[in-house]
PDB file of C-alpha atoms in Angstrom:
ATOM      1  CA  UNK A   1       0.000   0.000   0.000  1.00  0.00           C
ATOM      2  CA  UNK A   2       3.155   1.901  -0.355  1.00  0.00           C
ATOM      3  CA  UNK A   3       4.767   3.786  -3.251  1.00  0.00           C
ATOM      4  CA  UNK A   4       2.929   3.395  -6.542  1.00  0.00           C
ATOM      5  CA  UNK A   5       1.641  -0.132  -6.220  1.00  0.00           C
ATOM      6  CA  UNK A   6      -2.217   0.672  -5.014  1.00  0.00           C
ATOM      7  CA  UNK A   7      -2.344   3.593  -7.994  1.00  0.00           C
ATOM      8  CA  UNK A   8      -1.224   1.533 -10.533  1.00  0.00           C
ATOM      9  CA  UNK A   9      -3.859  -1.293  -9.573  1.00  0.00           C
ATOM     10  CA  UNK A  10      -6.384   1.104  -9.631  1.00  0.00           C
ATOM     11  CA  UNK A  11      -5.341   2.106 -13.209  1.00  0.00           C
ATOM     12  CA  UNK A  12      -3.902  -1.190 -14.794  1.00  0.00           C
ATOM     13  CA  UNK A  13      -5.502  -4.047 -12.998  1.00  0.00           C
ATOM     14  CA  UNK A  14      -9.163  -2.286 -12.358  1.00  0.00           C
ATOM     15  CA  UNK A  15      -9.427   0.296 -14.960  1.00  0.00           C
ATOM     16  CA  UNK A  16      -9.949   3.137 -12.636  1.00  0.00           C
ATOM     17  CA  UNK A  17      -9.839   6.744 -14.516  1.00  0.00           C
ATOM     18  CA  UNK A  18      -8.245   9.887 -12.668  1.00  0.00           C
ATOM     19  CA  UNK A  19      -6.830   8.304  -9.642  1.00  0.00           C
ATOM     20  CA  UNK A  20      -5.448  10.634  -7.360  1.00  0.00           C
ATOM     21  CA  UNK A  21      -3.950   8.953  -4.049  1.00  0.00           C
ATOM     22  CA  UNK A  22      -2.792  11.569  -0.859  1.00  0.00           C
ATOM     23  CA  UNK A  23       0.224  10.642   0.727  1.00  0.00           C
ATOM     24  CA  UNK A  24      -0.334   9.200   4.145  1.00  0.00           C
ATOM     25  CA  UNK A  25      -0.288  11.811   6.932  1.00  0.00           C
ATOM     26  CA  UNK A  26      -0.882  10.270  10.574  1.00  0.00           C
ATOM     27  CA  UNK A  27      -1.503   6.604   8.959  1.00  0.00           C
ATOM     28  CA  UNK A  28      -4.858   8.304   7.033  1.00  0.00           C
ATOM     29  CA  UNK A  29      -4.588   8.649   3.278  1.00  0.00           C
ATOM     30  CA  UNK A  30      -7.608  10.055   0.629  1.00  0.00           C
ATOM     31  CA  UNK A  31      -7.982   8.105  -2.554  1.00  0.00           C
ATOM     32  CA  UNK A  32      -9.814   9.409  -5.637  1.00  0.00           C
ATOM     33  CA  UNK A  33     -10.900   7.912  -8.807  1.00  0.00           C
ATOM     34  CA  UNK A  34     -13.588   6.807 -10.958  1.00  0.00           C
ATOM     35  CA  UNK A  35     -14.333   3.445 -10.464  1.00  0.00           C
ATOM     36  CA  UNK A  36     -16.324   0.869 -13.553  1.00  0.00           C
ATOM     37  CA  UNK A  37     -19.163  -1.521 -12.560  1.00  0.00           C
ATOM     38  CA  UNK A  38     -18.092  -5.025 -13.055  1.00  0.00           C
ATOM     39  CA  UNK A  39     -19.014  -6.509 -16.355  1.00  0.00           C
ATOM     40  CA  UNK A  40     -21.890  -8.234 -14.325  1.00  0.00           C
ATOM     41  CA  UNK A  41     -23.481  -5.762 -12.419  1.00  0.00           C
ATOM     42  CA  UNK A  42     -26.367  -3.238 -14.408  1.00  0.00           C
ATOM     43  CA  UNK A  43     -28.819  -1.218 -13.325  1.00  0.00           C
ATOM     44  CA  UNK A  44     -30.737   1.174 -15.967  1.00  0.00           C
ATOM     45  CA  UNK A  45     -29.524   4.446 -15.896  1.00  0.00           C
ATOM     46  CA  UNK A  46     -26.555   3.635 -14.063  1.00  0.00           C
ATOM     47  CA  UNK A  47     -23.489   5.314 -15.388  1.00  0.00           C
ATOM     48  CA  UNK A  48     -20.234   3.116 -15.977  1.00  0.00           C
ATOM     49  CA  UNK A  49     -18.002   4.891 -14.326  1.00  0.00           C
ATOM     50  CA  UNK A  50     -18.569   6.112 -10.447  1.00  0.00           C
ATOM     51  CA  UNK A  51     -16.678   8.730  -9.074  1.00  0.00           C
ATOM     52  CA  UNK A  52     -15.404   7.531  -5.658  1.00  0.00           C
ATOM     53  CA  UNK A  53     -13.908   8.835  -2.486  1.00  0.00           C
ATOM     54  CA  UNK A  54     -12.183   6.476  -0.554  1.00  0.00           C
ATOM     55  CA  UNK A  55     -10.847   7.512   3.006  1.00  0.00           C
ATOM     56  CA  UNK A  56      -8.320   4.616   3.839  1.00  0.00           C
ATOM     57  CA  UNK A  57      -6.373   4.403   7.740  1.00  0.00           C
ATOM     58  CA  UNK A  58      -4.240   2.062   9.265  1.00  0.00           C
ATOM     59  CA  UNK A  59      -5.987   0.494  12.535  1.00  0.00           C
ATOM     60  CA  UNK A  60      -4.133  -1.994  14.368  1.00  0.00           C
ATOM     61  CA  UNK A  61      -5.764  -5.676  14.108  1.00  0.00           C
ATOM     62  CA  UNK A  62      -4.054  -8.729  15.868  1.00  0.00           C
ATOM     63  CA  UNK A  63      -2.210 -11.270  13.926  1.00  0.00           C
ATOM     64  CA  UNK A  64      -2.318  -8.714  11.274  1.00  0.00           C
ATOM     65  CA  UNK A  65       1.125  -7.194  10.353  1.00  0.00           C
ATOM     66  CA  UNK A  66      -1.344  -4.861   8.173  1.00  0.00           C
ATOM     67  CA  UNK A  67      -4.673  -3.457   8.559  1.00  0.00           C
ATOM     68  CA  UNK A  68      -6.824  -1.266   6.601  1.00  0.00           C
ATOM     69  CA  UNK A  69      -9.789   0.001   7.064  1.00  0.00           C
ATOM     70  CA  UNK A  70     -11.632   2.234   4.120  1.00  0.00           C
ATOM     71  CA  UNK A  71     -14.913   4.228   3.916  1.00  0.00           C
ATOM     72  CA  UNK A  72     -15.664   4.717   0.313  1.00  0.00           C
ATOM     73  CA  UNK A  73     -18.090   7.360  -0.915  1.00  0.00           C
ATOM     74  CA  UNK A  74     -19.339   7.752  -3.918  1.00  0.00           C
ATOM     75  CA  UNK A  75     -21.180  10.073  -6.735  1.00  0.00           C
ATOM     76  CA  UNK A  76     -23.569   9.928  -9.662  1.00  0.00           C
ATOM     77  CA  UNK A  77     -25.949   6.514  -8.473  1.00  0.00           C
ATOM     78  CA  UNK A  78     -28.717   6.055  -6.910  1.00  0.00           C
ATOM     79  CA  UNK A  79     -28.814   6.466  -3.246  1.00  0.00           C
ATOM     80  CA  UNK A  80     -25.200   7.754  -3.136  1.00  0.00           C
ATOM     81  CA  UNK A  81     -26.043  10.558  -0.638  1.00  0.00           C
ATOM     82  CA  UNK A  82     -27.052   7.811   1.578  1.00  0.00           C
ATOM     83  CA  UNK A  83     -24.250   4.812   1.081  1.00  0.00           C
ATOM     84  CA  UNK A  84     -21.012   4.068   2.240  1.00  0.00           C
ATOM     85  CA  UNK A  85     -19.425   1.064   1.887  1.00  0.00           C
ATOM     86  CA  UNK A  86     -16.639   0.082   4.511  1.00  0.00           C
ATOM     87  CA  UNK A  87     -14.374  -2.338   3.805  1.00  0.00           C
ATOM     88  CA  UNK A  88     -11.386  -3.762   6.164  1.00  0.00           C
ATOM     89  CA  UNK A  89      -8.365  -5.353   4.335  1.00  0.00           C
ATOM     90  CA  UNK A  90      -6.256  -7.621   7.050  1.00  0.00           C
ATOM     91  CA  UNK A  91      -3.134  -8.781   5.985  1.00  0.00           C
ATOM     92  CA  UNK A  92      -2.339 -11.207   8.179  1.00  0.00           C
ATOM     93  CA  UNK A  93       0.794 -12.752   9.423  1.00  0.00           C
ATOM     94  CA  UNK A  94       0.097 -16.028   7.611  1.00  0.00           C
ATOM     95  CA  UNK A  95       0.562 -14.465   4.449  1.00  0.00           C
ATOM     96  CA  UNK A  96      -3.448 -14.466   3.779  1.00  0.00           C
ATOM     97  CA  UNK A  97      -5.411 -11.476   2.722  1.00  0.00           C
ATOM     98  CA  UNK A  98      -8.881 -11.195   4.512  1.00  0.00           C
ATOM     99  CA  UNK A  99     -11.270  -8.600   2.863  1.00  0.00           C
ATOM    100  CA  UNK A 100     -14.464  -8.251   4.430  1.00  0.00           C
ATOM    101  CA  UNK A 101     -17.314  -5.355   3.951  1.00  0.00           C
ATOM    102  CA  UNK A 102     -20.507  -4.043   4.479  1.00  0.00           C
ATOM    103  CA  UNK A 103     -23.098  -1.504   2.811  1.00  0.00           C
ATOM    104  CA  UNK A 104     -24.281   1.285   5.482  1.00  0.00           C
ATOM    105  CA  UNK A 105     -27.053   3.298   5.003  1.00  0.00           C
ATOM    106  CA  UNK A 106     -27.650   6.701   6.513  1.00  0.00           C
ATOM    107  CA  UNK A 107     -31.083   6.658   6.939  1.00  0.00           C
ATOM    108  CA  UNK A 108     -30.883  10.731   8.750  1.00  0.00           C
ATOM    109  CA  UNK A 109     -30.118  11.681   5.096  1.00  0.00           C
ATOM    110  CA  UNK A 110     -31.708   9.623   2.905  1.00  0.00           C
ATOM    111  CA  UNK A 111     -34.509   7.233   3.767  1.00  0.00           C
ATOM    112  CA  UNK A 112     -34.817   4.153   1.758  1.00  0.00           C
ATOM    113  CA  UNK A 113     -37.188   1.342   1.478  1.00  0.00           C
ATOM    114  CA  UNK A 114     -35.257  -1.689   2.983  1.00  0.00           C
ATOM    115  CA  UNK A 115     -35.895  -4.379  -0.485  1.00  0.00           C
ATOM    116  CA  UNK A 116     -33.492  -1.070  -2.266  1.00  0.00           C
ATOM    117  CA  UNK A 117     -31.389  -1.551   0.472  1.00  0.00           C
ATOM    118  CA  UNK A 118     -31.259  -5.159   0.154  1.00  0.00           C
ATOM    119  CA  UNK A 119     -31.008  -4.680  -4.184  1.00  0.00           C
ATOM    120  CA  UNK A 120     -28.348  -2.182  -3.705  1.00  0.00           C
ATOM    121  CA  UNK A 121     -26.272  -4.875  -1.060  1.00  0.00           C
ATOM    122  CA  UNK A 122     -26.684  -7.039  -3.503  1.00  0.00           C
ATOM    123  CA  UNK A 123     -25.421  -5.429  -6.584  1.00  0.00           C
ATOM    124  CA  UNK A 124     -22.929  -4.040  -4.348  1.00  0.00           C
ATOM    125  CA  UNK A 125     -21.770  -7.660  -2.941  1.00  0.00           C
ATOM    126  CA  UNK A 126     -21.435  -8.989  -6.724  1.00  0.00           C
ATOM    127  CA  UNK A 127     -19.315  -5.323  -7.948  1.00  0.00           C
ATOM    128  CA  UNK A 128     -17.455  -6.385  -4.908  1.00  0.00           C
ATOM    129  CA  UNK A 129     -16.732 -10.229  -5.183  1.00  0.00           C
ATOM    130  CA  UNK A 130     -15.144  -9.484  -8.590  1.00  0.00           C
ATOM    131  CA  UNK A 131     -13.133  -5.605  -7.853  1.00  0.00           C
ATOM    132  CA  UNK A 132     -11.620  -7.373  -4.227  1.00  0.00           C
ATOM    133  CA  UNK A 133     -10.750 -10.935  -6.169  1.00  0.00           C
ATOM    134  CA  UNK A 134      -8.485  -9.132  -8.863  1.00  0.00           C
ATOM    135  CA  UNK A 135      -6.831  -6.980  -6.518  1.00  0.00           C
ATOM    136  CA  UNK A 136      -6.068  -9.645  -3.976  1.00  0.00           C
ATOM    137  CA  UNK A 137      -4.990 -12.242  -7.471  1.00  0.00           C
ATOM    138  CA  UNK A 138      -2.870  -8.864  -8.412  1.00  0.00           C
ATOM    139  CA  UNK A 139      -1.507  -8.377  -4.727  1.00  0.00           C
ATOM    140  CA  UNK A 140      -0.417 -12.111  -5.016  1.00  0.00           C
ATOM    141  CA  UNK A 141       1.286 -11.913  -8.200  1.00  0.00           C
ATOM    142  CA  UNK A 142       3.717  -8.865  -6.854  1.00  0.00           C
ATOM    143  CA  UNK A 143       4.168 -11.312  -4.205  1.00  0.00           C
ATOM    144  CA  UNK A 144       5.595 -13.854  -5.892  1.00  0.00           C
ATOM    145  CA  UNK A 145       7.562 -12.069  -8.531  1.00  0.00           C
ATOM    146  CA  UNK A 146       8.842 -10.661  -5.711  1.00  0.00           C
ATOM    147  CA  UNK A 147       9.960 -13.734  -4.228  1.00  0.00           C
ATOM    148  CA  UNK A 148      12.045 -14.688  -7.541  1.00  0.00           C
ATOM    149  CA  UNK A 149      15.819 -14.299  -7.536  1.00  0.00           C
ATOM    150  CA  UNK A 150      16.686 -11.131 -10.321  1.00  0.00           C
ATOM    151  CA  UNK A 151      13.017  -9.510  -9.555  1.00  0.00           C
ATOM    152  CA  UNK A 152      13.240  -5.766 -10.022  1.00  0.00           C
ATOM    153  CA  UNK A 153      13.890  -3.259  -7.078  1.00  0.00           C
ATOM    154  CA  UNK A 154      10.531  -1.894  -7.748  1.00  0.00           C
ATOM    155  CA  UNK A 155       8.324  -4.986  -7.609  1.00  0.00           C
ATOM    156  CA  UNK A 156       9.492  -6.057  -4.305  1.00  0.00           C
ATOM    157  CA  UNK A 157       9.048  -2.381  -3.074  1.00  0.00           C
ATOM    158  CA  UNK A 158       5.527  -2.786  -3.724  1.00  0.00           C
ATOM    159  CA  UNK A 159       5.219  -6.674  -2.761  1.00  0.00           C
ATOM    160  CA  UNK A 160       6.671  -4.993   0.628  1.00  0.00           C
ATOM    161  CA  UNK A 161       3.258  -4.800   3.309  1.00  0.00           C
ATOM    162  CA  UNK A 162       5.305  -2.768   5.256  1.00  0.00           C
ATOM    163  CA  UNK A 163       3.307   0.228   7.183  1.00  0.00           C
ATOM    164  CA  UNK A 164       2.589   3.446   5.345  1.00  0.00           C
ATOM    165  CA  UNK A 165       4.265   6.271   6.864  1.00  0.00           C
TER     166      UNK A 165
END
């Protein structure tokens, strides 16, 4: 999560437009970009690409040598004013990356009938499934070329889970 690595899985592995990623001040970071549905997730009207704000902090987690929790926000669907999805990345001392997530709805804004809430968990679980499985498959593959003998300085820079700064 240091360096270039996270940008340049936004951009390369999940197509992300206009990333821009704050440095880490006090283990918090801001991350911006516009984000495409999954191939299998449609809803009419929906545009393809959703401009999201992702708030990202290191929080300590036992047998976790990383832990990340992020509150992402986002722009131009339905319900946005009204959504956050938080997701906690724990990468854990066994080498195994846990992701898990949840949809939150602020009903003081927004209220919302709960079968959209349930339709807009569920569209969000599927975007989900498919965004978190490439970038833990991508996360895995820096790994490993990392772990080869002649890898480049860079790869195993951002293989590293070392703590942001």
């Amino acid at each position: 999560w240091t360096g270039d690595f996270y940008p340049r899985l936004l951009e390369e592995k999940l197509a992300n437009e206009g990333v821009d990623v704050s440095a880490w001040k006090g283990g918090a970071r801001v991350v911006r970009t516009k984000h495409p549905l999954a191939t299998n997730v449609s809803l009419p009207g929906l545009s393809f690409c959703i401009p999201t704000l992702k708030n990202q902090r290191v929080v300590e987690a036992p047998g976790c040598r990383l832990a990340i929790f992020e509150a992402s926000c986002f722009e131009k669907i339905p319900y946005a004013a009204a959504l956050t999805v938080e997701t906690t990345w724990l990468f854990g001392d066994d080498d195994v990356c846990r992701v898990y997530y949840r949809c939150v709805f602020d009903a003081e804004v927004l209220s919302i009938p709960f079968w959209i809430q349930r339709l807009c968990v569920s569209q969000t679980k599927e975007e989900l499934k498919t965004t978190y499985q490439i970038w833990i498959d991508a996360a895995a593959e820096a790994r490993r070329a990392a772990a080869e003998p002649g890898t480049p300085q860079q790869w195993v820079d951002a293989a590293a889970a070392a703590r942001p700064e």
